[in-house]
Amino acid sequence: MILVVGGAGYIGSHINKLLNKKGYKTAVFDNLIYGHREFVKWGDFILGDLADIEQIRLVFKKNPIKAVMHFAALAYVGESVEDPQKYYINNVANTLNILRVMREFNVKFFIFSSTCATYGNPIETPIVENHPQNPINPYGQSKLMVEKILSDYNNAYGLKYATLRYFNAAGADPDNEIGEWHEPETHLIPLVLDAAIGKREDIKIFGTDYDTPDSTCIRDYIHVTDLADAHILALEYLFNGGKSEVFNLGNGNGVSVIEVIETARRVTGKNIKSVESPRRPGDPAVLVGSARKATEILNWQPRYFGLNNIIETAWSWHQKQQNIQD
Ligand code: UDP
């Protein structure tokens, strides 16, 4: 059985679905603070919190856990600056709890959801895994701290881990069963689609004076189902004796804010109003990752390559979600 911690969230739920489709038994462990119970349509569900180590022990006692995939983290960059303690407790201390119980039960395999935010402001693009890591906010710091802990646990205790550094996760399940649903929502694509559906008046373009071809920020959007594929490949790589590794998960392909909005206009057929706005503090101009290592070692091939695929699946989900809420 695979324990999917945070499997009721956006990324975790897509991976939980794929694990089940591939024949793995899963148990999702989630406190439902940001997760959605209705996203756990596959495997078992356990309502629980990583702050409660006795509860984690009970889960390991009752279930034959072979590996842990860990998606439970707070991920609002701005909030992490205002309340770092919350981030270090949730993202670091609570992760230590699960690692501690894994040791107690001799569970050796761990897939960790990390982020390109651990790199900080890039010196070179596309970013490769050994690019210097200098996070510029407590969220990125908290993820980097766990990365370092994992490396020490590997050396001392033989923990086998794969750290996956996501670039911009986007899109939705192509079967339209689950998708992106954050409250509050801060991400570009769902906000653009909110404007398309009439839930908000416009989309603000944060910064139109960057040193990029159209003067707006460039990001590397990667379909959530492609992320899910990479997680399963990473798990199987570890099961087959692979050594602990870190992988970037991106497309190596940068897209600007204006390109996202234009693609959304085409896909939705809606006239989405955009408004030029000031820069958002802490946003690097360009964040694009090289996925070469994941391609070479894991044989990972993104299937939903390209912004059209991402926005089409996100739009289907967005419309369904809106109908449910109406
Ligand atoms: N962005 C924007 N307007 C918004 C939200 C985001 O222009 O309402 C920009 C943001 O500045 C960044 C890109 O869209 O350049 C992606 O932002 P998002 O928050 O989706 O992901 P991040 O790159 O911060 O992880």
mmCIF file of C-alpha atoms in Angstrom, residues 6-207:
data_model
loop_
_atom_site.group_PDB
_atom_site.id
_atom_site.type_symbol
_atom_site.label_atom_id
_atom_site.label_comp_id
_atom_site.label_asym_id
_atom_site.label_seq_id
_atom_site.Cartn_x
_atom_site.Cartn_y
_atom_site.Cartn_z
ATOM 1 C CA GLY A 6 -2.092 15.255 1.258
ATOM 2 C CA GLY A 7 -3.875 13.180 -1.364
ATOM 3 C CA ALA A 8 -7.043 15.304 -1.193
ATOM 4 C CA GLY A 9 -5.238 18.309 -2.653
ATOM 5 C CA TYR A 10 -4.740 19.365 -6.249
ATOM 6 C CA ILE A 11 -1.549 17.492 -7.103
ATOM 7 C CA GLY A 12 -1.906 14.633 -4.588
ATOM 8 C CA SER A 13 -5.384 13.703 -5.815
ATOM 9 C CA HIS A 14 -4.184 13.352 -9.404
ATOM 10 C CA ILE A 15 -1.354 11.093 -8.298
ATOM 11 C CA ASN A 16 -3.689 9.058 -6.087
ATOM 12 C CA LYS A 17 -5.952 8.495 -9.073
ATOM 13 C CA LEU A 18 -3.102 7.352 -11.308
ATOM 14 C CA LEU A 19 -1.656 5.057 -8.630
ATOM 15 C CA ASN A 20 -5.016 3.302 -8.395
ATOM 16 C CA LYS A 21 -5.337 3.106 -12.167
ATOM 17 C CA LYS A 22 -1.934 1.408 -12.246
ATOM 18 C CA GLY A 23 -3.103 -1.182 -9.703
ATOM 19 C CA TYR A 24 -1.518 0.194 -6.516
ATOM 20 C CA LYS A 25 -3.523 0.155 -3.292
ATOM 21 C CA THR A 26 -3.506 3.569 -1.647
ATOM 22 C CA ALA A 27 -4.559 5.263 1.554
ATOM 23 C CA VAL A 28 -4.933 9.029 1.489
ATOM 24 C CA PHE A 29 -4.073 10.803 4.740
ATOM 25 C CA ASP A 30 -5.277 14.396 4.746
ATOM 26 C CA ASN A 31 -6.498 16.940 7.306
ATOM 27 C CA LEU A 32 -8.858 18.504 4.731
ATOM 28 C CA ILE A 33 -7.821 22.041 5.667
ATOM 29 C CA TYR A 34 -7.070 22.747 2.024
ATOM 30 C CA GLY A 35 -7.912 19.341 0.576
ATOM 31 C CA HIS A 36 -11.321 18.224 -0.668
ATOM 32 C CA ARG A 37 -12.901 14.988 0.517
ATOM 33 C CA GLU A 38 -14.664 14.612 -2.845
ATOM 34 C CA PHE A 39 -11.268 14.458 -4.588
ATOM 35 C CA VAL A 40 -10.505 11.137 -2.872
ATOM 36 C CA LYS A 41 -12.476 8.848 -5.168
ATOM 37 C CA TRP A 42 -9.851 6.094 -5.178
ATOM 38 C CA GLY A 43 -8.352 4.019 -2.364
ATOM 39 C CA ASP A 44 -8.972 4.504 1.367
ATOM 40 C CA PHE A 45 -9.336 7.832 3.104
ATOM 41 C CA ILE A 46 -7.993 8.631 6.573
ATOM 42 C CA LEU A 47 -8.793 11.999 8.115
ATOM 43 C CA GLY A 48 -5.670 12.945 9.992
ATOM 44 C CA ASP A 49 -2.972 15.476 10.668
ATOM 45 C CA LEU A 50 0.794 15.048 10.529
ATOM 46 C CA ALA A 51 1.090 17.100 13.717
ATOM 47 C CA ASP A 52 -0.323 14.074 15.577
ATOM 48 C CA ILE A 53 2.446 11.468 15.646
ATOM 49 C CA GLU A 54 0.327 8.888 17.516
ATOM 50 C CA GLN A 55 -2.216 9.040 14.765
ATOM 51 C CA ILE A 56 0.482 8.458 12.146
ATOM 52 C CA ARG A 57 1.740 5.473 14.132
ATOM 53 C CA LEU A 58 -1.759 4.019 14.157
ATOM 54 C CA VAL A 59 -1.975 4.318 10.373
ATOM 55 C CA PHE A 60 1.299 2.418 9.995
ATOM 56 C CA LYS A 61 0.186 -0.187 12.520
ATOM 57 C CA LYS A 62 -3.060 -0.862 10.698
ATOM 58 C CA ASN A 63 -1.821 -0.730 7.086
ATOM 59 C CA PRO A 64 1.005 -2.488 5.222
ATOM 60 C CA ILE A 65 2.623 0.769 4.036
ATOM 61 C CA LYS A 66 5.431 0.209 1.571
ATOM 62 C CA ALA A 67 6.068 3.805 0.497
ATOM 63 C CA VAL A 68 4.979 7.328 1.349
ATOM 64 C CA MET A 69 4.228 10.106 -1.096
ATOM 65 C CA HIS A 70 4.139 13.449 0.653
ATOM 66 C CA PHE A 71 2.084 16.343 -0.730
ATOM 67 C CA ALA A 72 0.817 17.867 2.502
ATOM 68 C CA ALA A 73 2.284 21.349 2.734
ATOM 69 C CA LEU A 74 1.263 24.957 2.918
ATOM 70 C CA ALA A 75 2.155 26.718 -0.316
ATOM 71 C CA TYR A 76 1.176 30.388 -0.183
ATOM 72 C CA VAL A 77 4.387 32.337 -0.659
ATOM 73 C CA GLY A 78 3.009 35.642 0.684
ATOM 74 C CA GLU A 79 1.577 33.993 3.786
ATOM 75 C CA SER A 80 4.914 32.286 4.422
ATOM 76 C CA VAL A 81 6.592 35.700 4.611
ATOM 77 C CA GLU A 82 3.971 37.001 7.066
ATOM 78 C CA ASP A 83 3.820 33.872 9.231
ATOM 79 C CA PRO A 84 6.991 31.786 8.778
ATOM 80 C CA GLN A 85 6.368 29.787 11.959
ATOM 81 C CA LYS A 86 3.255 28.293 10.397
ATOM 82 C CA TYR A 87 5.341 27.168 7.420
ATOM 83 C CA TYR A 88 8.219 25.725 9.397
ATOM 84 C CA ILE A 89 5.855 23.783 11.682
ATOM 85 C CA ASN A 90 3.636 22.471 8.904
ATOM 86 C CA ASN A 91 6.193 21.877 6.204
ATOM 87 C CA VAL A 92 9.272 20.922 8.225
ATOM 88 C CA ALA A 93 8.355 19.751 11.746
ATOM 89 C CA ASN A 94 5.330 17.761 10.577
ATOM 90 C CA THR A 95 7.401 16.137 7.842
ATOM 91 C CA LEU A 96 9.861 15.044 10.540
ATOM 92 C CA ASN A 97 6.960 13.254 12.243
ATOM 93 C CA ILE A 98 6.154 11.141 9.230
ATOM 94 C CA LEU A 99 9.835 10.395 8.605
ATOM 95 C CA ARG A 100 10.194 9.369 12.233
ATOM 96 C CA VAL A 101 7.321 6.917 12.018
ATOM 97 C CA MET A 102 8.656 5.571 8.728
ATOM 98 C CA ARG A 103 11.905 4.753 10.529
ATOM 99 C CA GLU A 104 10.043 3.096 13.375
ATOM 100 C CA PHE A 105 8.197 0.847 10.901
ATOM 101 C CA ASN A 106 11.203 0.381 8.616
ATOM 102 C CA VAL A 107 9.490 1.956 5.590
ATOM 103 C CA LYS A 108 12.224 3.017 3.193
ATOM 104 C CA PHE A 109 10.616 4.728 0.196
ATOM 105 C CA PHE A 110 9.637 8.392 0.141
ATOM 106 C CA ILE A 111 8.518 10.665 -2.682
ATOM 107 C CA PHE A 112 8.754 14.315 -1.768
ATOM 108 C CA SER A 113 6.905 17.137 -3.425
ATOM 109 C CA SER A 114 9.363 20.021 -3.695
ATOM 110 C CA THR A 115 9.420 23.152 -5.793
ATOM 111 C CA CYS A 116 11.395 25.367 -8.122
ATOM 112 C CA ALA A 117 10.966 27.997 -5.376
ATOM 113 C CA THR A 118 13.988 26.338 -3.717
ATOM 114 C CA TYR A 119 16.193 27.847 -6.438
ATOM 115 C CA GLY A 120 15.281 31.466 -5.688
ATOM 116 C CA ASN A 121 16.227 33.880 -8.445
ATOM 117 C CA PRO A 122 17.787 31.802 -11.219
ATOM 118 C CA ILE A 123 21.278 32.554 -12.423
ATOM 119 C CA GLU A 124 20.924 30.328 -15.487
ATOM 120 C CA THR A 125 17.939 29.144 -17.497
ATOM 121 C CA PRO A 126 16.712 26.474 -18.044
ATOM 122 C CA ILE A 127 17.377 25.537 -14.444
ATOM 123 C CA VAL A 128 19.149 22.228 -13.878
ATOM 124 C CA GLU A 129 19.038 20.268 -10.626
ATOM 125 C CA ASN A 130 22.470 21.348 -9.435
ATOM 126 C CA HIS A 131 21.701 25.035 -9.913
ATOM 127 C CA PRO A 132 22.415 26.895 -6.614
ATOM 128 C CA GLN A 133 19.489 26.868 -4.194
ATOM 129 C CA ASN A 134 18.870 30.208 -2.510
ATOM 130 C CA PRO A 135 15.161 30.459 -1.771
ATOM 131 C CA ILE A 136 13.823 33.975 -1.325
ATOM 132 C CA ASN A 137 10.881 33.193 0.955
ATOM 133 C CA PRO A 138 10.103 30.915 3.935
ATOM 134 C CA TYR A 139 7.975 28.622 1.759
ATOM 135 C CA GLY A 140 10.976 27.834 -0.456
ATOM 136 C CA GLN A 141 13.218 27.605 2.620
ATOM 137 C CA SER A 142 10.899 25.100 4.274
ATOM 138 C CA LYS A 143 11.010 22.840 1.210
ATOM 139 C CA LEU A 144 14.788 23.141 0.947
ATOM 140 C CA MET A 145 15.168 22.229 4.620
ATOM 141 C CA VAL A 146 13.246 19.015 4.034
ATOM 142 C CA GLU A 147 15.383 18.277 0.976
ATOM 143 C CA LYS A 148 18.478 18.496 3.184
ATOM 144 C CA ILE A 149 16.914 16.361 5.897
ATOM 145 C CA LEU A 150 16.146 13.681 3.314
ATOM 146 C CA SER A 151 19.715 13.657 2.123
ATOM 147 C CA ASP A 152 20.988 13.181 5.700
ATOM 148 C CA TYR A 153 18.434 10.413 6.345
ATOM 149 C CA ASN A 154 19.540 8.705 3.167
ATOM 150 C CA ASN A 155 23.150 8.752 4.340
ATOM 151 C CA ALA A 156 22.431 7.745 7.926
ATOM 152 C CA TYR A 157 19.381 5.500 7.724
ATOM 153 C CA GLY A 158 19.226 4.309 4.115
ATOM 154 C CA LEU A 159 16.003 6.195 3.313
ATOM 155 C CA LYS A 160 15.362 5.969 -0.428
ATOM 156 C CA TYR A 161 13.801 9.169 -1.664
ATOM 157 C CA ALA A 162 12.963 11.011 -4.831
ATOM 158 C CA THR A 163 12.599 14.740 -4.487
ATOM 159 C CA LEU A 164 10.522 16.209 -7.293
ATOM 160 C CA ARG A 165 10.873 19.933 -7.868
ATOM 161 C CA TYR A 166 7.769 21.120 -9.651
ATOM 162 C CA PHE A 167 7.633 24.115 -11.888
ATOM 163 C CA ASN A 168 4.102 25.487 -12.483
ATOM 164 C CA ALA A 169 1.619 22.640 -12.040
ATOM 165 C CA ALA A 170 -1.449 23.327 -14.149
ATOM 166 C CA GLY A 171 -4.356 21.718 -16.015
ATOM 167 C CA ALA A 172 -6.823 19.111 -14.787
ATOM 168 C CA ASP A 173 -7.574 15.415 -15.003
ATOM 169 C CA PRO A 174 -8.419 14.687 -18.687
ATOM 170 C CA ASP A 175 -11.431 12.572 -17.500
ATOM 171 C CA ASN A 176 -12.660 15.709 -15.732
ATOM 172 C CA GLU A 177 -13.102 13.979 -12.365
ATOM 173 C CA ILE A 178 -10.762 16.239 -10.376
ATOM 174 C CA GLY A 179 -8.954 19.521 -10.986
ATOM 175 C CA GLU A 180 -7.481 22.650 -9.484
ATOM 176 C CA TRP A 181 -9.453 24.064 -6.560
ATOM 177 C CA HIS A 182 -7.656 26.338 -4.123
ATOM 178 C CA GLU A 183 -9.266 28.628 -1.601
ATOM 179 C CA PRO A 184 -8.072 31.310 -1.806
ATOM 180 C CA GLU A 185 -6.989 31.021 -5.427
ATOM 181 C CA THR A 186 -3.825 32.866 -6.399
ATOM 182 C CA HIS A 187 -2.673 30.977 -9.511
ATOM 183 C CA LEU A 188 -2.752 32.512 -12.942
ATOM 184 C CA ILE A 189 -4.627 29.889 -14.973
ATOM 185 C CA PRO A 190 -7.629 29.359 -12.656
ATOM 186 C CA LEU A 191 -7.899 33.123 -12.197
ATOM 187 C CA VAL A 192 -7.873 33.678 -15.970
ATOM 188 C CA LEU A 193 -10.610 31.043 -16.275
ATOM 189 C CA ASP A 194 -12.583 32.761 -13.502
ATOM 190 C CA ALA A 195 -12.483 35.873 -15.688
ATOM 191 C CA ALA A 196 -13.603 33.801 -18.696
ATOM 192 C CA ILE A 197 -16.554 32.358 -16.800
ATOM 193 C CA GLY A 198 -17.571 35.764 -15.424
ATOM 194 C CA LYS A 199 -16.686 35.066 -11.790
ATOM 195 C CA ARG A 200 -14.262 37.978 -11.829
ATOM 196 C CA GLU A 201 -14.192 41.056 -13.970
ATOM 197 C CA ASP A 202 -10.673 40.826 -15.298
ATOM 198 C CA ILE A 203 -7.251 39.284 -14.899
ATOM 199 C CA LYS A 204 -4.457 41.452 -13.582
ATOM 200 C CA ILE A 205 -1.130 41.092 -15.333
ATOM 201 C CA PHE A 206 1.424 41.387 -12.547
ATOM 202 C CA GLY A 207 4.252 43.365 -14.126
#
